[in-house]
Coordinates of C-alpha atoms and ligand atoms in Angstrom, one line a residue:
M1 CA -21.5 0.8 3.6
R2 CA -24.2 -2.5 4.0
L3 CA -22.5 -5.3 2.1
S4 CA -25.7 -6.0 0.8
R5 CA -25.8 -3.1 -0.7
F6 CA -22.1 -3.3 -1.6
F7 CA -20.3 -4.8 -5.1
L8 CA -18.3 -7.5 -3.9
P9 CA -18.4 -10.5 -6.5
I10 CA -16.2 -13.1 -4.6
L11 CA -14.5 -16.5 -6.1
R12 CA -15.5 -19.5 -4.0
E13 CA -12.4 -21.4 -5.6
A14 CA -9.1 -20.2 -6.4
P15 CA -8.6 -19.8 -10.2
K16 CA -5.9 -21.6 -11.6
E17 CA -4.2 -18.7 -13.2
A18 CA -3.0 -17.5 -10.3
E19 CA 0.2 -18.4 -9.0
I20 CA 0.9 -16.4 -6.4
V21 CA -1.1 -15.9 -3.7
S22 CA -1.3 -12.2 -4.1
H23 CA -2.9 -12.7 -6.9
R24 CA -4.7 -15.6 -5.7
L25 CA -6.5 -13.9 -2.8
M26 CA -6.7 -10.8 -4.9
L27 CA -8.8 -12.7 -7.6
R28 CA -10.6 -14.3 -4.9
A29 CA -12.3 -11.4 -2.7
G30 CA -13.4 -9.8 -5.4
M31 CA -10.9 -6.7 -5.6
I32 CA -9.2 -7.0 -9.5
R33 CA -10.3 -8.8 -12.4
Q34 CA -8.3 -9.5 -15.2
E35 CA -10.0 -7.9 -18.8
A36 CA -7.2 -8.9 -21.0
A37 CA -3.7 -10.3 -19.9
G38 CA -1.9 -7.9 -18.3
I39 CA -5.1 -6.0 -18.2
Y40 CA -7.4 -5.1 -15.0
A41 CA -10.5 -3.7 -13.9
W42 CA -10.3 -2.8 -10.0
L43 CA -13.5 -3.8 -8.3
P44 CA -15.2 -1.4 -5.6
L45 CA -12.8 -3.5 -3.0
G46 CA -9.8 -2.9 -4.7
L47 CA -10.1 0.0 -5.5
R48 CA -10.5 1.2 -1.9
V49 CA -6.8 -0.1 -0.9
L50 CA -5.3 1.4 -3.9
N51 CA -6.8 4.6 -3.1
K52 CA -5.5 4.2 0.0
I53 CA -2.4 3.6 -0.8
C54 CA -2.5 6.4 -3.4
D55 CA -3.3 9.1 -0.4
V56 CA -0.6 7.8 1.7
V57 CA 1.9 7.9 -1.2
R58 CA 0.3 11.6 -2.3
E59 CA 1.1 12.7 1.8
E60 CA 4.6 11.8 1.9
Q61 CA 5.4 13.4 -1.6
N62 CA 3.8 16.6 -0.6
R63 CA 5.1 16.6 2.8
A64 CA 9.1 16.5 1.0
G65 CA 7.8 19.2 -1.1
A66 CA 7.2 17.8 -4.0
I67 CA 3.8 19.3 -6.6
E68 CA 0.8 17.3 -8.1
L69 CA -0.1 17.4 -11.6
L70 CA -1.6 15.4 -13.6
M71 CA 0.2 14.3 -17.7
P72 CA -2.1 12.8 -19.8
T73 CA -1.7 8.9 -20.7
I74 CA -1.6 9.3 -24.3
Q75 CA 1.8 10.7 -25.6
L76 CA 2.7 12.3 -28.8
A77 CA 5.7 10.4 -30.3
D78 CA 8.0 13.5 -31.6
L79 CA 8.7 14.2 -27.9
W80 CA 9.8 10.6 -27.8
R81 CA 11.7 11.7 -30.6
E82 CA 13.7 14.5 -29.2
S83 CA 15.2 12.4 -26.4
G84 CA 15.8 9.4 -28.9
R85 CA 14.3 6.9 -27.1
Y86 CA 10.9 6.7 -29.2
D87 CA 13.1 4.0 -31.0
A88 CA 15.4 2.6 -28.6
Y89 CA 12.2 2.3 -25.6
G90 CA 11.7 -1.3 -28.3
K91 CA 8.8 -3.6 -28.0
E92 CA 7.0 -3.2 -24.3
M93 CA 5.7 1.0 -25.6
L94 CA 2.3 0.6 -27.3
R95 CA 2.5 2.7 -30.1
I96 CA -0.9 3.8 -31.5
K97 CA -2.1 6.2 -35.1
D98 CA -5.0 8.8 -34.6
R99 CA -7.3 9.6 -36.9
H100 CA -4.1 11.8 -39.3
E101 CA -2.2 8.8 -39.2
R102 CA 0.0 10.6 -36.3
E103 CA 1.8 8.2 -34.2
M104 CA 1.1 8.6 -30.9
L105 CA 1.9 5.9 -27.4
F106 CA 0.5 4.6 -24.3
G107 CA 3.0 6.5 -21.8
P108 CA 5.6 3.8 -20.7
T109 CA 7.0 6.7 -18.2
N110 CA 6.8 10.3 -18.8
E111 CA 10.5 11.7 -18.6
E112 CA 10.3 13.8 -21.7
M113 CA 6.8 14.9 -20.9
I114 CA 7.5 16.1 -18.0
T115 CA 10.7 17.9 -19.4
E116 CA 8.7 19.7 -22.1
I117 CA 6.7 21.1 -19.4
F118 CA 9.3 22.3 -17.2
R119 CA 11.1 23.8 -20.3
A120 CA 8.1 26.3 -20.9
G121 CA 7.6 27.5 -18.0
V122 CA 11.1 27.5 -16.2
R123 CA 13.8 30.1 -17.2
S124 CA 15.7 30.8 -14.5
Y125 CA 17.7 28.5 -11.5
K126 CA 15.5 31.4 -9.4
D127 CA 13.0 29.1 -9.9
L128 CA 14.6 25.6 -9.0
P129 CA 14.4 23.5 -7.4
K130 CA 11.2 21.3 -8.1
N131 CA 9.7 18.4 -8.5
L132 CA 6.5 17.3 -10.2
Y133 CA 4.8 14.5 -9.9
H134 CA 1.5 12.8 -10.6
I135 CA 0.0 9.5 -10.4
Q136 CA -1.1 8.3 -12.7
W137 CA -1.9 4.4 -15.7
K138 CA 1.2 3.6 -17.3
F139 CA 1.1 1.0 -20.1
R140 CA 4.2 -1.7 -20.6
D141 CA 3.6 -4.3 -23.2
E142 CA 5.5 -6.9 -20.8
V143 CA 6.9 -10.2 -23.0
R144 CA 5.0 -11.6 -20.0
P145 CA 2.1 -10.2 -18.0
R146 CA 2.3 -12.4 -14.7
F147 CA 1.4 -12.6 -11.0
G148 CA -1.8 -9.8 -11.5
V149 CA -0.9 -6.2 -10.5
M150 CA 2.2 -7.0 -9.9
R151 CA 3.6 -7.4 -12.9
S152 CA 1.1 -6.1 -15.6
R153 CA 1.1 -4.3 -18.8
E154 CA -1.3 -1.3 -17.4
F155 CA -0.7 -0.4 -14.3
L156 CA -0.7 2.6 -11.6
M157 CA 2.4 4.3 -10.7
K158 CA 3.0 7.8 -9.5
D159 CA 6.2 9.0 -11.0
A160 CA 7.8 12.0 -9.1
Y161 CA 10.2 14.3 -11.7
S162 CA 13.1 16.8 -9.9
F163 CA 14.8 19.7 -11.8
D164 CA 17.8 21.6 -10.3
L165 CA 20.7 24.0 -11.4
D166 CA 23.3 21.2 -10.6
A167 CA 24.4 18.0 -9.4
D168 CA 24.5 18.6 -5.8
S169 CA 21.5 20.0 -5.2
A170 CA 20.2 17.3 -7.7
R171 CA 21.6 15.1 -4.5
V172 CA 19.3 16.7 -2.1
S173 CA 16.2 16.4 -4.1
Y174 CA 17.3 12.8 -4.4
N175 CA 17.7 12.3 -0.9
R176 CA 14.5 13.5 0.0
M177 CA 12.9 11.5 -1.9
V178 CA 14.5 8.4 -0.2
V179 CA 13.6 9.9 3.0
A180 CA 9.5 10.4 1.4
Y181 CA 10.1 6.8 0.1
L182 CA 11.2 5.0 3.2
R183 CA 8.2 6.9 5.4
T184 CA 5.8 5.7 2.8
F185 CA 6.9 2.1 2.8
A186 CA 6.7 2.2 6.8
R187 CA 3.3 3.7 6.7
L188 CA 2.0 1.1 4.7
G189 CA 3.0 -1.4 7.4
M190 CA 6.3 -2.3 5.3
K191 CA 10.2 -2.5 5.4
A192 CA 11.4 -1.8 2.0
I193 CA 15.6 -1.3 1.6
P194 CA 17.0 0.8 -0.6
M195 CA 19.2 -1.8 -2.5
R196 CA 21.5 0.1 -5.2
A197 CA 20.5 -0.5 -8.5
D198 CA 20.8 -1.0 -12.4
T199 CA 19.2 2.2 -13.8
G200 CA 18.2 0.2 -16.9
P201 CA 16.3 2.6 -20.2
I202 CA 16.0 5.6 -17.7
G203 CA 19.7 6.2 -18.0
G204 CA 22.0 7.7 -15.2
D205 CA 24.4 6.7 -13.0
L206 CA 22.4 6.9 -9.6
S207 CA 19.9 4.6 -8.5
H208 CA 17.8 2.6 -5.6
E209 CA 15.2 -0.1 -6.0
F210 CA 12.9 -0.1 -2.8
I211 CA 12.1 -4.1 -2.1
I212 CA 10.2 -5.2 0.0
L213 CA 11.3 -8.7 1.3
A214 CA 8.5 -11.3 0.3
K215 CA 9.3 -15.2 -0.2
T216 CA 7.5 -14.5 -3.7
G217 CA 9.5 -12.2 -4.8
E218 CA 10.5 -11.8 -8.5
S219 CA 14.2 -11.0 -7.6
A220 CA 16.8 -12.6 -5.7
V221 CA 18.4 -9.9 -3.3
F222 CA 21.0 -10.2 -0.3
C223 CA 21.5 -7.5 2.5
H224 CA 22.7 -6.6 5.9
K225 CA 20.4 -7.8 8.2
D226 CA 20.4 -5.1 10.4
F227 CA 18.2 -2.7 8.1
L228 CA 15.0 -5.0 9.0
D229 CA 15.6 -3.0 12.6
F230 CA 16.4 0.1 11.3
E231 CA 14.2 2.9 12.1
T232 CA 11.5 4.9 10.0
P233 CA 12.8 8.9 9.6
A234 CA 10.2 10.8 12.0
E235 CA 7.1 12.7 10.7
D236 CA 8.9 16.3 11.8
V237 CA 12.1 15.5 9.4
D238 CA 13.3 18.8 8.3
F239 CA 13.1 18.3 4.5
Q240 CA 14.9 21.6 3.8
D241 CA 18.2 20.7 6.3
P242 CA 20.5 18.7 3.7
A243 CA 22.8 17.4 6.3
A244 CA 19.9 16.4 8.4
L245 CA 18.4 14.1 4.6
Q246 CA 22.1 12.7 4.3
A247 CA 22.9 11.8 7.6
I248 CA 19.4 9.4 7.1
V249 CA 19.9 8.4 3.5
D250 CA 24.1 7.8 4.7
K251 CA 22.3 5.2 6.9
W252 CA 20.4 3.8 5.0
T253 CA 22.8 3.3 2.0
S254 CA 25.8 2.6 4.7
L255 CA 25.3 -1.9 4.8
Y256 CA 25.8 -4.3 2.1
A257 CA 22.2 -4.8 -0.2
A258 CA 22.2 -5.4 -3.8
T259 CA 19.5 -7.0 -6.2
E260 CA 20.7 -9.8 -8.4
E261 CA 22.0 -7.6 -11.2
M262 CA 24.3 -4.8 -8.6
H263 CA 25.0 -8.1 -6.4
D264 CA 29.1 -8.7 -5.4
E265 CA 29.8 -11.8 -3.8
A266 CA 33.0 -10.7 -2.8
A267 CA 31.4 -7.7 -0.7
F268 CA 28.4 -9.5 0.2
A269 CA 31.0 -12.2 1.5
A270 CA 32.6 -8.8 3.6
V271 CA 29.7 -9.2 5.9
P272 CA 29.7 -11.2 9.1
E273 CA 28.2 -14.3 8.1
E274 CA 25.7 -14.4 10.8
A275 CA 24.4 -11.1 9.5
R276 CA 24.1 -11.9 6.0
V277 CA 20.2 -12.2 4.7
S278 CA 19.8 -13.7 1.0
A279 CA 15.9 -13.9 0.1
R280 CA 13.4 -12.8 -2.3
G281 CA 12.2 -9.0 -3.2
I282 CA 10.0 -7.3 -4.7
E283 CA 10.4 -4.2 -7.0
V284 CA 7.7 -1.6 -5.2
G285 CA 9.8 2.0 -6.1
H286 CA 12.8 2.8 -7.9
I287 CA 14.5 6.3 -8.3
F288 CA 16.9 7.8 -10.6
Y289 CA 19.2 10.4 -11.0
F290 CA 20.5 11.5 -14.4
G291 CA 21.7 14.4 -15.1
T292 CA 21.2 16.0 -18.1
K293 CA 20.5 12.5 -20.1
Y294 CA 16.8 14.4 -21.3
S295 CA 17.6 18.1 -20.8
E296 CA 20.3 18.1 -22.7
P297 CA 18.8 17.0 -26.1
M298 CA 15.5 18.4 -25.3
K299 CA 17.2 22.1 -24.2
A300 CA 15.6 22.5 -20.7
V301 CA 17.5 24.9 -20.2
V302 CA 18.2 28.0 -16.8
A303 CA 19.7 30.7 -16.7
G304 CA 22.3 30.4 -13.6
P305 CA 23.3 32.8 -11.2
D306 CA 26.0 34.3 -13.8
G307 CA 23.3 34.3 -16.8
A308 CA 24.7 31.6 -18.6
M309 CA 22.1 28.8 -20.0
A310 CA 23.1 25.6 -18.9
P311 CA 20.9 22.1 -19.1
V312 CA 19.1 21.5 -15.8
H313 CA 19.6 18.1 -13.6
M314 CA 17.2 15.9 -13.2
G315 CA 16.1 13.0 -11.0
S316 CA 12.7 10.5 -11.9
Y317 CA 11.1 8.5 -8.9
G318 CA 8.6 6.1 -9.7
I319 CA 6.5 4.0 -7.1
G320 CA 3.8 1.4 -8.2
P321 CA 0.4 1.6 -6.4
S322 CA -1.1 -0.9 -8.0
R323 CA 2.3 -3.3 -7.4
L324 CA 2.4 -2.0 -3.7
A325 CA -1.5 -3.4 -3.2
A326 CA 0.0 -7.0 -4.3
A327 CA 3.5 -7.0 -2.6
I328 CA 1.8 -6.4 0.9
I329 CA -0.4 -8.8 0.4
E330 CA 2.4 -10.8 0.2
A331 CA 3.9 -9.4 2.8
S332 CA 0.9 -9.7 5.3
H333 CA -1.7 -12.7 4.9
D334 CA -2.0 -16.4 6.8
E335 CA -3.9 -19.4 5.8
A336 CA -7.3 -17.8 6.6
G337 CA -7.0 -14.9 3.8
I338 CA -5.3 -11.2 4.1
I339 CA -4.1 -9.5 7.1
W340 CA -4.4 -6.0 6.0
P341 CA -2.2 -3.1 7.3
D342 CA -4.4 -0.2 9.2
A343 CA -3.6 2.1 7.0
V344 CA -5.0 0.1 4.0
A345 CA -7.6 -1.7 5.3
P346 CA -10.5 -1.4 3.1
F347 CA -12.9 -1.2 5.8
R348 CA -12.0 -0.8 9.7
V349 CA -14.7 -3.1 11.3
G350 CA -17.3 -5.5 10.3
L351 CA -20.1 -6.3 11.3
V352 CA -22.4 -9.2 11.8
N353 CA -25.8 -9.1 13.1
L354 CA -26.8 -12.5 14.2
R355 CA -30.2 -11.7 15.0
P356 CA -31.8 -8.9 12.8
G357 CA -34.3 -6.5 14.2
R358 CA -33.6 -5.7 17.1
G359 CA -32.2 -2.2 15.6
L360 CA -29.1 -2.4 17.4
R361 CA -27.4 -2.7 14.3
R362 CA -28.9 0.4 13.2
R363 CA -27.8 2.9 16.4
L364 CA -24.4 1.5 16.0
R365 CA -24.3 1.6 11.7
R366 CA -25.5 5.3 12.6
S367 CA -23.0 6.0 15.4
L368 CA -20.2 5.5 12.8
R369 CA -21.3 6.7 10.1
Q370 CA -21.6 9.8 12.4
A371 CA -18.3 9.9 14.0
P372 CA -15.2 11.5 12.0
D373 CA -12.8 8.6 11.3
R374 CA -10.7 9.4 14.4
R375 CA -12.8 8.6 16.3
R376 CA -14.6 5.9 15.2
R377 CA -12.6 3.6 17.4
C378 CA -14.3 5.9 20.4
A379 CA -18.1 5.4 19.1
L380 CA -17.2 1.3 19.2
R381 CA -16.1 2.0 23.0
R382 CA -18.9 3.5 23.8
H383 CA -20.9 1.7 22.4
R384 CA -19.8 -1.7 24.8
R385 CA -22.1 -0.1 26.9
A386 CA -24.9 -0.6 25.0
P387 CA -26.9 -3.7 26.5
G388 CA -27.0 -6.4 24.1
L389 CA -24.0 -5.4 22.1
E390 CA -20.5 -6.6 23.1
I391 CA -17.8 -4.7 20.9
R392 CA -14.1 -5.3 22.0
H393 CA -11.8 -2.9 20.3
H394 CA -8.6 -5.0 19.4
G395 CA -5.2 -3.7 18.9
P396 CA -4.2 -3.3 15.4
D397 CA -2.4 -6.7 15.6
R398 CA -4.9 -8.4 17.5
P399 CA -7.2 -10.5 15.4
A400 CA -10.3 -9.6 16.8
V401 CA -14.3 -11.0 17.3
A402 CA -16.2 -11.6 20.0
S403 CA -20.0 -12.2 20.2
C404 CA -21.9 -11.8 23.7
R405 CA -22.6 -15.2 24.3
R406 CA -19.2 -15.7 23.8
A407 CA -17.7 -12.6 26.1
Q408 CA -20.2 -13.9 28.9
G409 CA -18.8 -17.3 29.4
T410 CA -14.8 -16.2 29.3
E411 CA -15.7 -13.3 30.7
G412 CA -17.5 -14.8 34.0
R413 CA -14.9 -17.3 34.3
R414 CA -12.3 -14.7 34.3
R415 CA -14.4 -12.9 37.2
R416 CA -15.1 -15.4 39.0
A417 CA -11.2 -16.5 38.8
Q418 CA -10.2 -13.2 40.0
A419 CA -12.9 -13.1 43.0
A420 CA -12.1 -16.3 44.0
R421 CA -8.1 -15.1 44.5
R422 CA -9.1 -12.2 46.5
G423 CA -11.0 -14.4 48.9
R424 CA -14.5 -13.7 48.2
G425 CA -14.8 -17.0 47.4
P426 CA -15.7 -19.0 44.1
D427 CA -19.4 -18.8 44.6
A428 CA -19.1 -14.8 45.2
E429 CA -21.1 -13.0 42.1
P430 CA -17.9 -11.2 40.1
R431 CA -18.6 -7.9 39.6
G432 CA -19.2 -5.8 36.9
G433 CA -18.9 -6.1 33.9
F434 CA -21.6 -8.4 31.8
E435 CA -22.3 -10.2 34.6
R436 CA -23.7 -7.4 36.1
D437 CA -26.3 -6.7 33.5
R438 CA -28.2 -9.7 33.6
G439 CA -30.0 -8.6 30.7
L440 CA -27.8 -9.0 28.2
R441 CA -28.1 -13.0 28.3
R442 CA -31.2 -12.5 26.4
Q443 CA -30.0 -9.5 23.9
A444 CA -28.8 -9.9 20.4
P445 CA -25.6 -11.1 20.3
L446 CA -23.6 -8.8 17.6
F447 CA -20.9 -10.4 16.0
L448 CA -18.2 -7.8 15.8
R449 CA -14.9 -8.0 13.4
H450 CA -12.3 -5.9 12.9
A451 CA -12.5 -5.7 9.4
R452 CA -8.5 -5.3 8.6
R453 CA -8.1 -8.8 9.5
Q454 CA -10.4 -9.9 6.5
P455 CA -10.1 -13.0 5.1
G456 CA -12.7 -11.8 2.2
I457 CA -14.1 -14.9 0.9
R458 CA -15.7 -16.8 3.3
D459 CA -16.2 -14.3 6.0
F460 CA -17.5 -11.4 3.8
L461 CA -19.9 -14.1 2.0
E462 CA -21.0 -15.0 5.2
A463 CA -21.2 -11.1 6.2
S464 CA -23.2 -10.4 3.2
S465 CA -26.2 -12.0 4.2
A466 CA -26.0 -10.5 7.6
G467 CA -28.9 -10.5 10.0
T468 CA -30.1 -13.6 8.5
T469 CA -27.0 -16.1 9.3
S470 CA -25.9 -18.2 12.2
W471 CA -23.0 -19.3 13.1
R472 CA -20.9 -21.2 10.7
P473 CA -18.2 -23.0 10.3
A474 CA -15.6 -20.6 9.2
R475 CA -16.8 -18.8 12.4
R476 CA -15.5 -20.9 14.8
R477 CA -12.0 -20.3 13.3
E478 CA -12.1 -16.7 14.1
H479 CA -14.0 -17.4 17.3
D480 CA -11.2 -19.8 18.4
G481 CA -8.9 -17.2 17.4
S482 CA -11.4 -14.5 19.4
R483 CA -10.3 -16.7 23.1
A484 CA -6.7 -15.1 23.2
C485 CA -7.8 -11.9 23.2
Y486 CA -9.7 -12.5 26.8
Ligands
ADP501 N1 4.8 -4.4 -14.9 C1 4.6 -3.8 -13.5 N2 3.2 -3.9 -12.8 C2 3.0 -3.5 -12.1 N3 4.0 -2.5 -11.5 C3 4.8 -2.0 -11.6 C4 5.4 -2.5 -13.5 N4 6.6 -2.0 -13.7 C5 7.1 -1.6 -12.8 N5 6.3 -0.8 -11.6 C6 6.4 0.1 -10.8 O1 6.4 1.1 -10.8 C7 8.2 1.4 -10.0 C8 8.4 2.5 -10.8 O2 8.8 1.7 -12.8 P1 10.3 1.0 -12.8 O3 11.2 0.9 -12.5 O4 10.3 2.4 -13.8 O5 10.3 0.1 -13.7 P2 11.2 -1.2 -14.2 O6 11.5 -1.5 -12.7 O7 10.6 -1.7 -15.4 O8 12.5 -0.6 -14.5 C9 8.2 0.2 -9.9 O9 8.8 0.3 -8.3 C10 7.3 -0.5 -9.4 O10 6.5 -0.6 -8.1
MG502 MG1 13.0 -0.6 -11.6

């Protein structure tokens, strides 16, 4: 994608309303735009990130055996009257009337609707267990929407709903989601800790919130520090093996971890002092087991092995991809901007040709376009040999920048020093590399920036006029950073 053809409305100044860093950076980098209080448009750059988050969420849900569907955003009020929540939900629910004066609402969550879909299609215990999910926009009329997409009124949610015959098998479904969540957040480059939580208006008696530790988190959280070193469940974990799932969940719930509402001073005091972590956290996921709370009033019943009809045991499992985009930035940024985890970086590499018209950029772009995604790195490496092109592949945690001129100097010095050490004398011609290719000096320097290290603001500005810009002070900062890479 050429940046000159992309739509990237960046802001030079930090908007005053942005109180936290993720909100500020998302606005400035042209990822989102506020359309009304707590309602945001996702601009192309932001949407790329949001979609990548959803891809990871979806893959892990599917791996755990959940099945995707898509329910509408607008729901009938009558459905909510069946569960008794229409009046109970209060002002957070956006209530609407259609032209026939029929009462509708913009869904804040989907327990009622999925129960209705389930009861229409499943009659027997033989069809269980089932876990159905969708990724859909929700609306909750929060009193005080704030922090951008972190606490917005309209937000994206992946919500899954499990259906089981009894409490024991519902527990297995719950465990499946715990493991899927641990994997999801780890793949997004974050450590999320499951903490026992209050069930709130969803109801029920077993619930965990998945919390990312971040300075600007909305709530105070308390946990054992060993959580930070726990290993993420492997990709080949057997979701059909209840014992294996239970073992993982036991491990991840064995130590103290609680949000402010569930905090128990006495229990926390029992944790060795050096292992106590009191921090702030962002809730990125929330799971519930609520038994027959909805299936009973809504008559979602199945015939058991003995032929008797019984209400199904249900759980619901939410992740907020739009909040996650902000949470990732809170957890991963520095003074120069966002540091994207590989999995969600909007672009993999950024190229800036400092001398236009040489065809280099075109050649490189062509080969990048042709290379399948996972082979792009190889394509980059291959081009390292092309004259006039300096491309260094940098490990995922090394912000990378290199230009020919720079590389030559540094490389040359290093090779000279090596040659001297090997007894060929300080003046010996260094072998190989850039020095060997004397033509290089005359070639166009090409600037490569690992796009995951994407400050998003000034650098993108420069990049968008690629080919006509020269070094600018902003680059020098990057340039200095690159020294460490040699
Ligand atoms: N106002 C919001 N803005 C953005 N994301 C939200 C918002 N409310 C909830 N989410 C996301 O949806 C997930 C599930 O929400 P849920 O637990 O049902 O809501 P709540 O935390 O308000 O009880 C949360 O973990 C969070 O990631
Ligand atoms: Mg919650």
